[in-house]
Short mmCIF file of C-alpha atoms and ligand atoms in Angstrom, two decimals:
data_model
loop_
_atom_site.label_atom_id
_atom_site.label_comp_id
_atom_site.label_asym_id
_atom_site.label_seq_id
_atom_site.Cartn_x
_atom_site.Cartn_y
_atom_site.Cartn_z
CA MET A 1 -1.09 -15.97 42.65
CA ASN A 2 -0.08 -14.11 45.87
CA ILE A 3 2.32 -11.11 45.78
CA ASP A 4 3.24 -9.22 48.87
CA ALA A 5 1.87 -5.85 47.98
CA LYS A 6 3.04 -2.73 50.06
CA TYR A 7 0.07 -0.39 48.90
CA HIS A 8 -3.55 -1.50 49.21
CA PRO A 9 -6.95 -0.02 48.36
CA THR A 10 -8.47 2.09 51.09
CA PRO A 11 -10.89 0.59 53.56
CA GLU A 12 -13.67 2.56 51.93
CA GLN A 13 -12.70 1.08 48.46
CA LEU A 14 -12.46 -2.47 49.83
CA GLU A 15 -16.02 -1.89 51.47
CA GLY A 16 -17.39 -0.57 48.31
CA TYR A 17 -16.15 -3.52 46.42
CA ALA A 18 -17.58 -6.06 48.98
CA GLU A 19 -20.96 -4.30 48.95
CA GLY A 20 -21.10 -3.90 45.06
CA SER A 21 -21.54 -0.08 45.31
CA LEU A 22 -18.65 0.96 43.02
CA ALA A 23 -18.61 1.77 39.31
CA PRO A 24 -17.43 -1.17 37.20
CA GLY A 25 -14.13 0.46 36.32
CA MET A 26 -13.22 0.87 39.95
CA ASN A 27 -14.48 -2.72 40.72
CA VAL A 28 -12.31 -4.07 37.97
CA VAL A 29 -9.07 -2.58 39.34
CA ILE A 30 -9.87 -3.54 42.88
CA SER A 31 -10.69 -7.18 41.82
CA ALA A 32 -7.28 -7.35 40.06
CA HIS A 33 -5.46 -6.19 43.22
CA VAL A 34 -7.55 -8.59 45.37
CA GLU A 35 -6.65 -11.60 43.11
CA LEU A 36 -2.95 -10.84 43.86
CA CYS A 37 -3.16 -9.98 47.41
CA ALA A 38 -4.12 -12.55 50.18
CA THR A 39 -4.35 -9.98 52.82
CA CYS A 40 -7.16 -8.04 50.85
CA ARG A 41 -8.88 -11.21 50.00
CA GLN A 42 -9.14 -11.88 53.68
CA SER A 43 -10.63 -8.43 54.27
CA ILE A 44 -13.03 -8.92 51.60
CA SER A 45 -14.65 -12.01 52.96
CA GLU A 46 -14.80 -10.43 56.45
CA LEU A 47 -16.44 -7.33 54.79
CA GLU A 48 -18.88 -9.56 52.86
CA GLU A 49 -19.91 -11.15 56.18
CA ALA A 50 -20.50 -7.71 57.58
CA ALA A 51 -22.35 -6.59 54.48
CA SER A 52 -24.62 -9.49 54.57
CA GLU A 53 -25.39 -9.05 58.33
CA GLU A 54 -26.25 -5.48 57.71
CA TRP A 55 -28.32 -6.40 54.57
CA LEU A 56 -30.53 -8.79 56.66
CA ARG A 57 -30.67 -6.54 59.76
CA SER A 58 -31.53 -3.33 58.02
CA THR A 59 -33.88 -4.46 55.13
CA PRO A 60 -37.47 -4.44 55.60
CA ASP A 61 -39.41 -7.57 54.79
CA THR A 62 -41.00 -6.02 51.82
CA ARG A 63 -43.30 -8.69 50.57
CA ALA A 64 -43.57 -8.31 46.70
CA SER A 65 -47.27 -8.83 46.09
CA SER A 66 -46.53 -9.26 42.39
CA ILE A 67 -44.38 -12.33 43.02
CA ASN A 68 -46.02 -15.81 42.64
CA PHE A 69 -43.65 -17.56 44.92
CA SER A 70 -44.78 -21.12 44.39
CA ALA A 71 -44.62 -20.69 40.48
CA MET A 72 -41.22 -19.18 40.90
CA ILE A 73 -39.94 -21.92 43.00
CA ASP A 74 -41.43 -24.60 40.70
CA SER A 75 -39.52 -23.06 37.63
CA ILE A 76 -36.38 -22.77 39.50
CA VAL A 77 -36.14 -26.32 40.58
CA ASP A 78 -36.61 -27.61 37.22
CA HIS A 79 -33.11 -26.45 36.56
CA PRO A 80 -30.18 -28.69 36.78
CA GLN A 81 -27.65 -28.07 39.55
CA ILE A 82 -23.93 -27.38 38.89
CA LYS A 83 -21.98 -30.05 40.42
CA ASN A 84 -18.33 -29.15 39.61
CA ASP A 85 -16.36 -26.10 39.47
CA ASP A 86 -15.47 -25.74 35.72
CA THR A 87 -16.56 -22.21 34.88
CA THR A 88 -12.87 -21.87 33.70
CA SER A 89 -12.71 -18.61 31.77
CA ASP A 90 -11.94 -18.44 28.13
CA ASN A 91 -10.04 -15.15 28.71
CA VAL A 92 -6.93 -14.03 27.20
CA PRO A 93 -4.77 -13.53 30.41
CA GLU A 94 -1.61 -12.26 28.91
CA ILE A 95 -0.32 -8.94 27.41
CA HIS A 96 2.73 -9.04 25.40
CA MET A 97 5.03 -6.03 25.91
CA LEU A 98 8.30 -5.79 23.71
CA ASP A 99 10.43 -8.58 25.06
CA HIS A 100 8.10 -10.61 27.35
CA SER A 101 4.66 -11.44 28.37
CA VAL A 102 2.94 -10.50 31.47
CA THR A 103 0.02 -12.73 32.94
CA LEU A 104 -2.98 -10.59 33.74
CA PRO A 105 -5.46 -10.84 36.64
CA ARG A 106 -8.68 -12.40 35.56
CA ALA A 107 -10.85 -9.33 35.46
CA LEU A 108 -8.22 -7.46 33.50
CA ALA A 109 -7.72 -10.25 31.10
CA LYS A 110 -11.31 -10.00 30.44
CA VAL A 111 -10.93 -6.40 29.75
CA ALA A 112 -7.99 -6.89 27.47
CA SER A 113 -9.65 -9.85 25.60
CA ASP A 114 -11.27 -7.60 23.01
CA GLY A 115 -8.02 -6.41 21.86
CA LEU A 116 -6.20 -3.25 22.99
CA VAL A 117 -5.36 -0.20 20.70
CA TRP A 118 -2.22 1.32 21.91
CA LYS A 119 -1.23 5.03 21.43
CA GLN A 120 2.08 6.48 22.02
CA LEU A 121 1.98 9.69 24.15
CA ALA A 122 4.65 12.12 24.96
CA GLY A 123 7.50 11.10 27.38
CA GLY A 124 7.74 7.54 26.34
CA ILE A 125 4.22 6.35 27.62
CA ASN A 126 1.98 4.03 25.80
CA GLN A 127 -1.61 4.10 26.55
CA ALA A 128 -4.50 1.75 25.78
CA THR A 129 -7.92 3.14 26.74
CA VAL A 130 -10.94 0.84 27.66
CA THR A 131 -14.35 1.85 28.27
CA LEU A 132 -16.14 0.10 31.16
CA ASP A 133 -18.89 2.67 32.44
CA ASP A 134 -19.78 6.15 32.25
CA GLN A 135 -18.03 7.35 35.49
CA THR A 136 -14.40 6.38 35.02
CA GLN A 137 -11.71 6.30 32.45
CA CYS A 138 -9.66 3.15 32.61
CA GLU A 139 -6.59 2.53 30.58
CA PHE A 140 -3.62 0.13 30.45
CA LEU A 141 -0.38 2.28 30.73
CA TYR A 142 2.93 1.04 29.63
CA MET A 143 6.01 3.24 30.54
CA LYS A 144 9.15 2.55 28.72
CA PRO A 145 12.26 2.20 30.71
CA GLY A 146 13.52 5.69 31.54
CA SER A 147 10.17 7.22 30.90
CA GLN A 148 8.44 10.08 32.86
CA VAL A 149 4.62 11.10 32.92
CA PRO A 150 4.25 15.04 32.80
CA VAL A 151 3.56 16.61 36.14
CA HIS A 152 -0.06 16.44 36.56
CA LYS A 153 -2.83 16.69 39.04
CA HIS A 154 -6.30 15.16 38.99
CA GLN A 155 -9.79 16.72 39.45
CA GLY A 156 -10.97 13.47 40.97
CA SER A 157 -8.99 10.45 42.14
CA GLU A 158 -6.54 8.13 40.28
CA VAL A 159 -5.88 4.65 41.01
CA THR A 160 -2.92 2.80 39.62
CA LEU A 161 -2.35 -0.94 39.88
CA VAL A 162 1.22 -2.04 38.89
CA LEU A 163 1.16 -5.36 36.82
CA ASP A 164 4.88 -5.62 35.76
CA GLY A 165 8.04 -3.66 36.26
CA SER A 166 7.85 -0.68 38.60
CA PHE A 167 7.53 3.12 38.75
CA GLU A 168 8.16 5.77 41.33
CA ASP A 169 7.06 9.10 42.28
CA GLU A 170 7.71 11.75 45.10
CA LEU A 171 6.00 9.31 47.59
CA GLY A 172 7.24 5.84 46.84
CA HIS A 173 8.36 3.13 44.62
CA TYR A 174 5.70 0.81 43.35
CA LYS A 175 5.96 -2.83 42.33
CA PRO A 176 3.58 -5.56 40.89
CA ALA A 177 0.29 -5.73 42.86
CA ASP A 178 0.75 -2.32 44.43
CA PHE A 179 -2.45 -0.30 44.42
CA VAL A 180 -1.55 3.47 44.20
CA VAL A 181 -4.22 5.95 45.20
CA ARG A 182 -3.87 9.70 44.39
CA THR A 183 -6.56 12.22 44.90
CA ALA A 184 -7.27 15.73 43.71
CA LYS A 185 -4.80 17.29 46.14
CA ASP A 186 -1.85 15.46 44.88
CA GLN A 187 0.20 16.64 42.16
CA HIS A 188 2.82 14.13 41.17
CA GLN A 189 5.33 12.93 38.48
CA PRO A 190 5.52 9.28 38.12
CA ALA A 191 8.57 8.01 36.36
CA SER A 192 9.85 4.36 35.50
CA GLU A 193 13.52 3.46 35.43
CA GLU A 194 12.97 -0.25 34.47
CA GLY A 195 9.78 0.17 32.58
CA CYS A 196 6.20 -0.59 33.99
CA LEU A 197 2.85 -1.87 32.83
CA CYS A 198 0.07 -0.64 34.90
CA PHE A 199 -3.70 -0.33 34.96
CA ALA A 200 -5.16 2.98 35.86
CA VAL A 201 -8.67 4.20 36.77
CA LEU A 202 -9.44 7.87 36.78
CA ASP A 203 -12.80 9.37 37.97
CA SER A 204 -12.24 12.58 36.02
CA PRO A 205 -9.54 13.69 33.59
CA LEU A 206 -6.05 14.53 34.22
CA THR A 207 -4.69 18.18 34.12
CA PHE A 208 -1.22 18.54 32.97
CA THR A 209 0.39 21.38 34.96
CA LYS A 210 3.73 22.00 33.35
CA GLY A 211 5.40 22.29 29.98
CA LEU A 212 4.21 21.42 26.57
CA ALA A 213 2.17 18.70 28.02
CA ARG A 214 -0.39 21.27 28.94
CA LEU A 215 -1.17 21.56 25.29
CA LEU A 216 -2.58 17.98 25.70
CA ASN A 217 -5.22 19.08 28.25
CA PRO A 218 -8.15 19.82 25.67
CA PHE A 219 -7.54 16.45 24.09
CA ILE A 220 -7.32 14.58 27.36
CA ARG A 221 -10.69 16.12 28.44
CA TYR A 222 -12.08 15.44 25.03
CA ARG A 223 -11.16 11.78 25.09
CA PHE A 224 -12.54 11.47 28.62
CA ARG A 225 -15.79 12.88 27.36
CA ARG A 226 -15.80 10.58 24.43
CA ALA A 227 -15.00 7.67 26.37
CA THR A 228 -17.67 8.17 28.89
CA SER A 229 -20.29 9.34 26.40
CA ALA A 230 -19.55 6.21 24.36
CA ALA A 231 -20.31 4.32 27.64
CA ALA A 232 -23.73 5.99 27.99
CA HIS A 233 -24.86 4.86 24.51
CA MET B 1 -27.63 6.93 38.67
CA GLU B 2 -25.74 8.75 41.34
CA ASP B 3 -28.40 8.24 43.86
CA VAL B 4 -28.75 4.58 43.10
CA VAL B 5 -25.06 4.02 43.80
CA SER B 6 -25.06 6.28 47.07
CA GLY B 7 -28.19 4.51 48.15
CA ALA B 8 -26.34 1.19 48.10
CA GLY B 9 -23.54 2.95 50.13
CA SER B 10 -25.87 4.23 52.85
CA MET B 11 -27.69 1.06 53.00
CA LEU B 12 -24.59 -0.76 54.10
CA MET B 13 -22.96 2.28 55.82
CA GLY B 14 -23.05 0.81 59.16
CA SER B 15 -21.23 -2.49 58.19
CA LEU B 16 -17.62 -1.36 58.82
CA ALA B 17 -18.59 -0.60 62.36
CA LYS B 18 -20.01 -4.11 62.78
CA THR B 19 -17.14 -6.01 61.40
CA LYS B 20 -15.61 -6.83 64.70
CA SER B 21 -18.80 -8.39 66.13
CA VAL B 22 -19.56 -10.39 63.02
CA LYS B 23 -16.84 -13.21 63.40
CA GLN B 24 -18.22 -15.29 66.30
CA PRO B 25 -21.78 -15.63 65.46
CA ALA B 26 -20.94 -16.55 61.87
CA SER B 27 -21.54 -20.22 62.15
CA VAL B 28 -24.20 -19.93 64.86
CA PRO B 29 -27.72 -20.62 63.54
CA ARG B 30 -29.79 -17.56 64.21
CA VAL B 31 -33.25 -18.64 63.37
CA SER B 32 -33.53 -21.77 65.42
CA ASN B 33 -31.71 -23.60 68.07
CA ASP B 34 -32.13 -26.81 65.98
CA VAL B 35 -28.80 -27.01 64.16
CA SER B 36 -30.48 -28.95 61.28
CA ASP B 37 -32.44 -25.96 60.55
CA SER B 38 -29.59 -23.52 60.26
CA ASP B 39 -29.29 -21.59 56.76
CA GLU B 40 -25.89 -23.44 56.29
CA GLN B 41 -27.68 -26.91 56.77
CA LEU B 42 -30.51 -25.94 54.55
CA LEU B 43 -28.22 -24.80 51.87
CA ILE B 44 -26.00 -28.06 52.16
CA ALA B 45 -29.32 -30.26 52.02
CA VAL B 46 -30.22 -28.31 48.72
CA GLY B 47 -26.89 -29.15 47.41
CA ASN B 48 -26.49 -32.68 48.53
CA HIS B 49 -29.85 -34.10 47.59
CA GLN B 50 -31.97 -31.26 46.01
CA ASP B 51 -34.06 -30.92 49.08
CA ARG B 52 -37.10 -29.04 48.14
CA ALA B 53 -38.41 -28.28 51.66
CA ALA B 54 -34.93 -26.90 52.49
CA PHE B 55 -35.10 -24.76 49.41
CA ASN B 56 -38.63 -23.51 50.19
CA ALA B 57 -37.37 -22.50 53.70
CA LEU B 58 -34.34 -20.63 52.25
CA PHE B 59 -36.69 -18.99 49.60
CA SER B 60 -39.10 -17.73 52.25
CA ARG B 61 -36.08 -16.27 54.35
CA PHE B 62 -34.26 -14.66 51.72
CA SER B 63 -36.62 -13.63 48.72
CA ASN B 64 -38.11 -10.56 50.49
CA LYS B 65 -34.53 -9.26 51.39
CA ILE B 66 -33.42 -9.82 47.84
CA TYR B 67 -36.56 -8.10 46.63
CA ALA B 68 -35.77 -5.18 48.91
CA MET B 69 -32.26 -4.97 47.78
CA GLY B 70 -33.46 -4.88 44.24
CA MET B 71 -35.97 -1.91 44.94
CA LYS B 72 -33.33 -0.11 46.77
CA LEU B 73 -30.87 -0.32 43.73
CA THR B 74 -33.18 -0.33 40.81
CA ARG B 75 -36.36 1.19 42.01
CA ASN B 76 -38.01 -0.99 39.49
CA GLU B 77 -40.46 -3.70 40.53
CA GLN B 78 -40.00 -5.77 37.34
CA LEU B 79 -36.17 -5.64 37.73
CA SER B 80 -36.52 -6.60 41.48
CA HIS B 81 -38.69 -9.42 40.61
CA ASP B 82 -36.12 -10.52 38.21
CA LEU B 83 -33.30 -10.23 40.79
CA VAL B 84 -35.32 -12.57 43.12
CA GLN B 85 -35.68 -15.03 40.32
CA GLU B 86 -32.07 -14.99 39.18
CA ALA B 87 -30.55 -14.91 42.60
CA MET B 88 -32.51 -17.83 43.81
CA LEU B 89 -31.99 -19.86 40.78
CA THR B 90 -28.19 -19.25 41.39
CA VAL B 91 -28.72 -20.45 44.98
CA TRP B 92 -30.32 -23.48 43.59
CA GLN B 93 -27.84 -24.21 40.82
CA LYS B 94 -24.70 -23.60 42.82
CA ALA B 95 -25.79 -25.09 46.08
CA PRO B 96 -23.53 -28.20 45.44
CA LEU B 97 -20.54 -25.90 45.40
CA TYR B 98 -21.35 -24.29 48.63
CA ASP B 99 -19.29 -25.48 51.80
CA LEU B 100 -18.47 -23.90 55.07
CA ASP B 101 -15.11 -22.92 53.90
CA ARG B 102 -17.03 -20.27 51.73
CA GLY B 103 -18.38 -18.50 54.82
CA THR B 104 -21.88 -18.35 56.20
CA ALA B 105 -24.90 -19.09 54.04
CA GLN B 106 -26.31 -15.53 54.44
CA SER B 107 -22.85 -14.12 53.12
CA TRP B 108 -22.79 -16.68 50.19
CA ILE B 109 -26.48 -15.66 49.32
CA PHE B 110 -25.46 -11.90 49.71
CA THR B 111 -22.54 -12.21 47.44
CA LEU B 112 -24.42 -13.87 44.55
CA THR B 113 -27.38 -11.40 45.05
CA ARG B 114 -24.92 -8.59 44.87
CA ASN B 115 -23.47 -10.04 41.65
CA ARG B 116 -26.78 -10.76 39.81
CA CYS B 117 -27.75 -7.14 40.77
CA PHE B 118 -24.50 -5.69 39.32
CA ASP B 119 -25.24 -7.41 36.05
CA ILE B 120 -28.87 -6.30 36.14
CA LEU B 121 -27.88 -2.71 36.82
CA ARG B 122 -25.19 -2.83 34.05
CA LYS B 123 -28.00 -3.89 31.53
CA MET B 124 -30.26 -1.23 32.76
CA LYS B 125 -27.64 1.57 32.44
CA ARG B 126 -26.58 0.12 29.07
CA GLN B 127 -22.95 -0.10 30.24
CA PRO B 128 -20.40 -2.01 27.97
CA ALA B 129 -20.82 -5.76 28.59
CA THR B 130 -17.09 -6.27 28.71
CA VAL B 131 -16.97 -7.36 32.33
CA SER B 132 -19.59 -9.33 34.11
CA ALA B 133 -19.94 -9.85 37.96
CA ASP B 134 -18.34 -13.13 37.74
CA ASP B 135 -15.18 -11.58 36.31
CA ILE B 136 -15.05 -9.12 39.12
CA TRP B 137 -15.96 -11.27 42.09
CA PRO B 138 -14.72 -14.71 41.03
CA GLN B 139 -14.95 -16.34 44.53
CA GLU B 140 -18.68 -17.31 44.07
CA GLY B 141 -17.98 -20.26 42.04
CA ASP B 142 -14.47 -20.64 40.50
CA ILE B 143 -11.66 -19.35 42.55
CA ASP B 144 -7.98 -20.24 41.49
CA SER B 145 -9.40 -21.50 37.93
CA GLN B 146 -6.79 -22.33 35.43
CA LEU B 147 -6.51 -19.52 32.97
CA VAL B 148 -5.89 -20.63 29.21
CA HIS B 149 -2.89 -18.92 27.88
CA GLU B 150 -3.34 -17.43 24.56
CA GLU B 151 -1.86 -14.69 22.48
CA ALA B 152 -3.07 -11.17 23.26
CA GLY B 153 -4.26 -8.76 20.57
CA THR B 154 -1.85 -7.14 18.55
CA MET B 155 -0.20 -4.14 19.82
CA GLU B 156 -0.91 -1.22 17.58
CA VAL B 157 1.22 1.87 18.22
CA GLU B 158 0.18 5.19 16.91
CA VAL B 159 2.83 7.75 17.17
CA SER B 160 2.17 11.23 18.33
CA LYS B 161 5.15 13.01 19.36
CA ILE B 162 4.26 16.56 20.56
CA GLU B 163 7.94 17.41 20.47
CA SER B 164 8.49 16.83 16.89
CA PHE B 165 5.38 18.73 16.01
CA TYR B 166 6.73 21.73 18.05
CA GLY B 167 9.85 21.60 16.14
CA GLN B 168 7.73 22.08 13.00
CA LEU B 169 6.29 25.29 13.97
CA PRO B 170 7.44 28.50 12.13
CA ALA B 171 10.26 30.14 14.46
CA PRO B 172 8.48 33.22 15.59
CA GLN B 173 5.57 31.04 16.77
CA ARG B 174 7.79 28.40 18.38
CA ALA B 175 9.59 31.19 20.32
CA VAL B 176 6.41 32.33 21.79
CA VAL B 177 5.12 28.82 22.71
CA GLU B 178 8.53 28.08 24.17
CA GLN B 179 8.34 31.14 26.38
CA ILE B 180 4.77 30.36 27.66
CA TYR B 181 4.82 26.58 27.84
CA ILE B 182 8.34 25.62 28.77
CA HIS B 183 9.70 28.65 30.62
CA ASP B 184 6.20 29.19 32.11
CA ARG B 185 6.23 32.89 31.57
CA THR B 186 3.26 35.27 31.51
CA HIS B 187 2.22 36.74 28.36
CA GLU B 188 3.74 40.16 29.46
CA GLU B 189 7.08 38.75 30.67
CA ALA B 190 7.28 36.72 27.29
CA ALA B 191 6.51 39.80 25.22
CA ALA B 192 9.44 41.56 27.20
CA VAL B 193 11.86 38.68 26.57
CA LEU B 194 11.09 38.45 22.93
CA GLU B 195 10.96 42.16 22.54
CA ILE B 196 7.61 42.27 20.64
CA PRO B 197 4.33 43.97 21.29
CA LEU B 198 1.78 42.04 23.55
CA GLY B 199 -0.68 41.83 20.73
CA THR B 200 1.87 40.32 18.39
CA LEU B 201 2.62 37.59 21.09
CA LYS B 202 -0.92 36.84 21.67
CA SER B 203 -1.65 36.33 18.08
CA ARG B 204 1.53 34.29 17.47
CA LEU B 205 0.58 32.12 20.59
CA ARG B 206 -2.90 31.62 19.08
CA LEU B 207 -1.59 30.57 15.70
CA GLY B 208 1.28 28.30 17.18
CA VAL B 209 -1.01 26.59 19.63
CA GLY B 210 -3.64 26.09 17.17
CA LYS B 211 -1.28 24.44 14.81
CA LEU B 212 -0.15 22.09 17.41
CA ARG B 213 -3.47 21.17 18.52
CA GLN B 214 -4.39 20.43 14.88
CA MET B 215 -1.18 18.30 14.62
CA VAL B 216 -1.91 16.57 17.80
CA GLY B 217 -5.47 16.13 17.04
CA THR B 218 -4.85 14.27 13.89
CA GLU B 219 -2.71 11.73 15.77
CA VAL B 220 -4.91 11.53 18.81
ZN1 ZN C 301 -3.84 -5.71 49.42
#
């Protein structure tokens, strides 16, 4: 599937994904974008070539004295080889939102396959949190048509991938496959006229800055802590 | 764990700068002038006819590099040993799937080592097993695979409407919460607007917010 996305991950994020140096939550959201975006897929294969060059060039030839190489080789070549590409996933790739269903990119389908528990938040927002690691908070967000997320800012960065519908904020209008990055400096107020399903990854809790939504702050922090400590154990 | 991750970043920090120079030497054999001895030819020989000698050559070229990557990321000899075992096993098993369209052999081996390493690190840190490396970097074996369409988990909506809770507050507390949270007034300004002593305002605010949090808390 290829969609012409207007907004892409930053070069640092793509590089981290190619190298494997990101937290699982961030890897998942980038993976989902890359599956939809031919431009980024091309960048990734170039970055992988570059990373492999660097790996071979900079890594010392540390010989592991503990390894019995010939025994290891003997045990490996006893295994049958894989002749055809049939590792088709048993994932659930769709999510049903009210009147229609949305096909999810592979990594997100896997994330959603355990079942999502949706909670309704203020302002017509539905949220289903998933725990992928102890450094990020990941969630599917469904914004009903005409809904608005309360004005908020982030302590760390927030990445949002649009999966269906669209949303807008002060800086743009975002459609499927668009990858929206907001950092601690940005205070923004996303809204969706037509309704929107997205997947968001936060590397620290949101802080609402206006109105009654500020009352939610302690709970958001609490949930973030709970989500991350659940991951740690 | 932070230092483990940043170690990976710095290990490969120079790679962006090198991107431009990478393209043209990609298919040129680096080790020998004999084309039949390039990593790509060795890998294809392993894939086509289970060539043991070719596999031995790949093993001796890459196993120490794989071990070093493992030590850098896990700082654990046993896990690094496991990484060599698992990565080279994957090279053996998936060699029939390799072709030149998938890029250079070293890039192919790098990506599958990276993927095995991700899974080993995830186990080491006891992270949830929801997603494995093969879900995140699918290009290793099975790009564009057909996905099975099935019913997703039922949508369970738990209602938490802070506005309606707010309406349930006693009027004096609601008036105070409204001044502070909706009109964004300071405590002093709100006390002046409502014509109540500052102390009274603070206690009503504490009660009102406490009740709201209690109501939201039971829903969250
Ligand atoms: Zn892209």
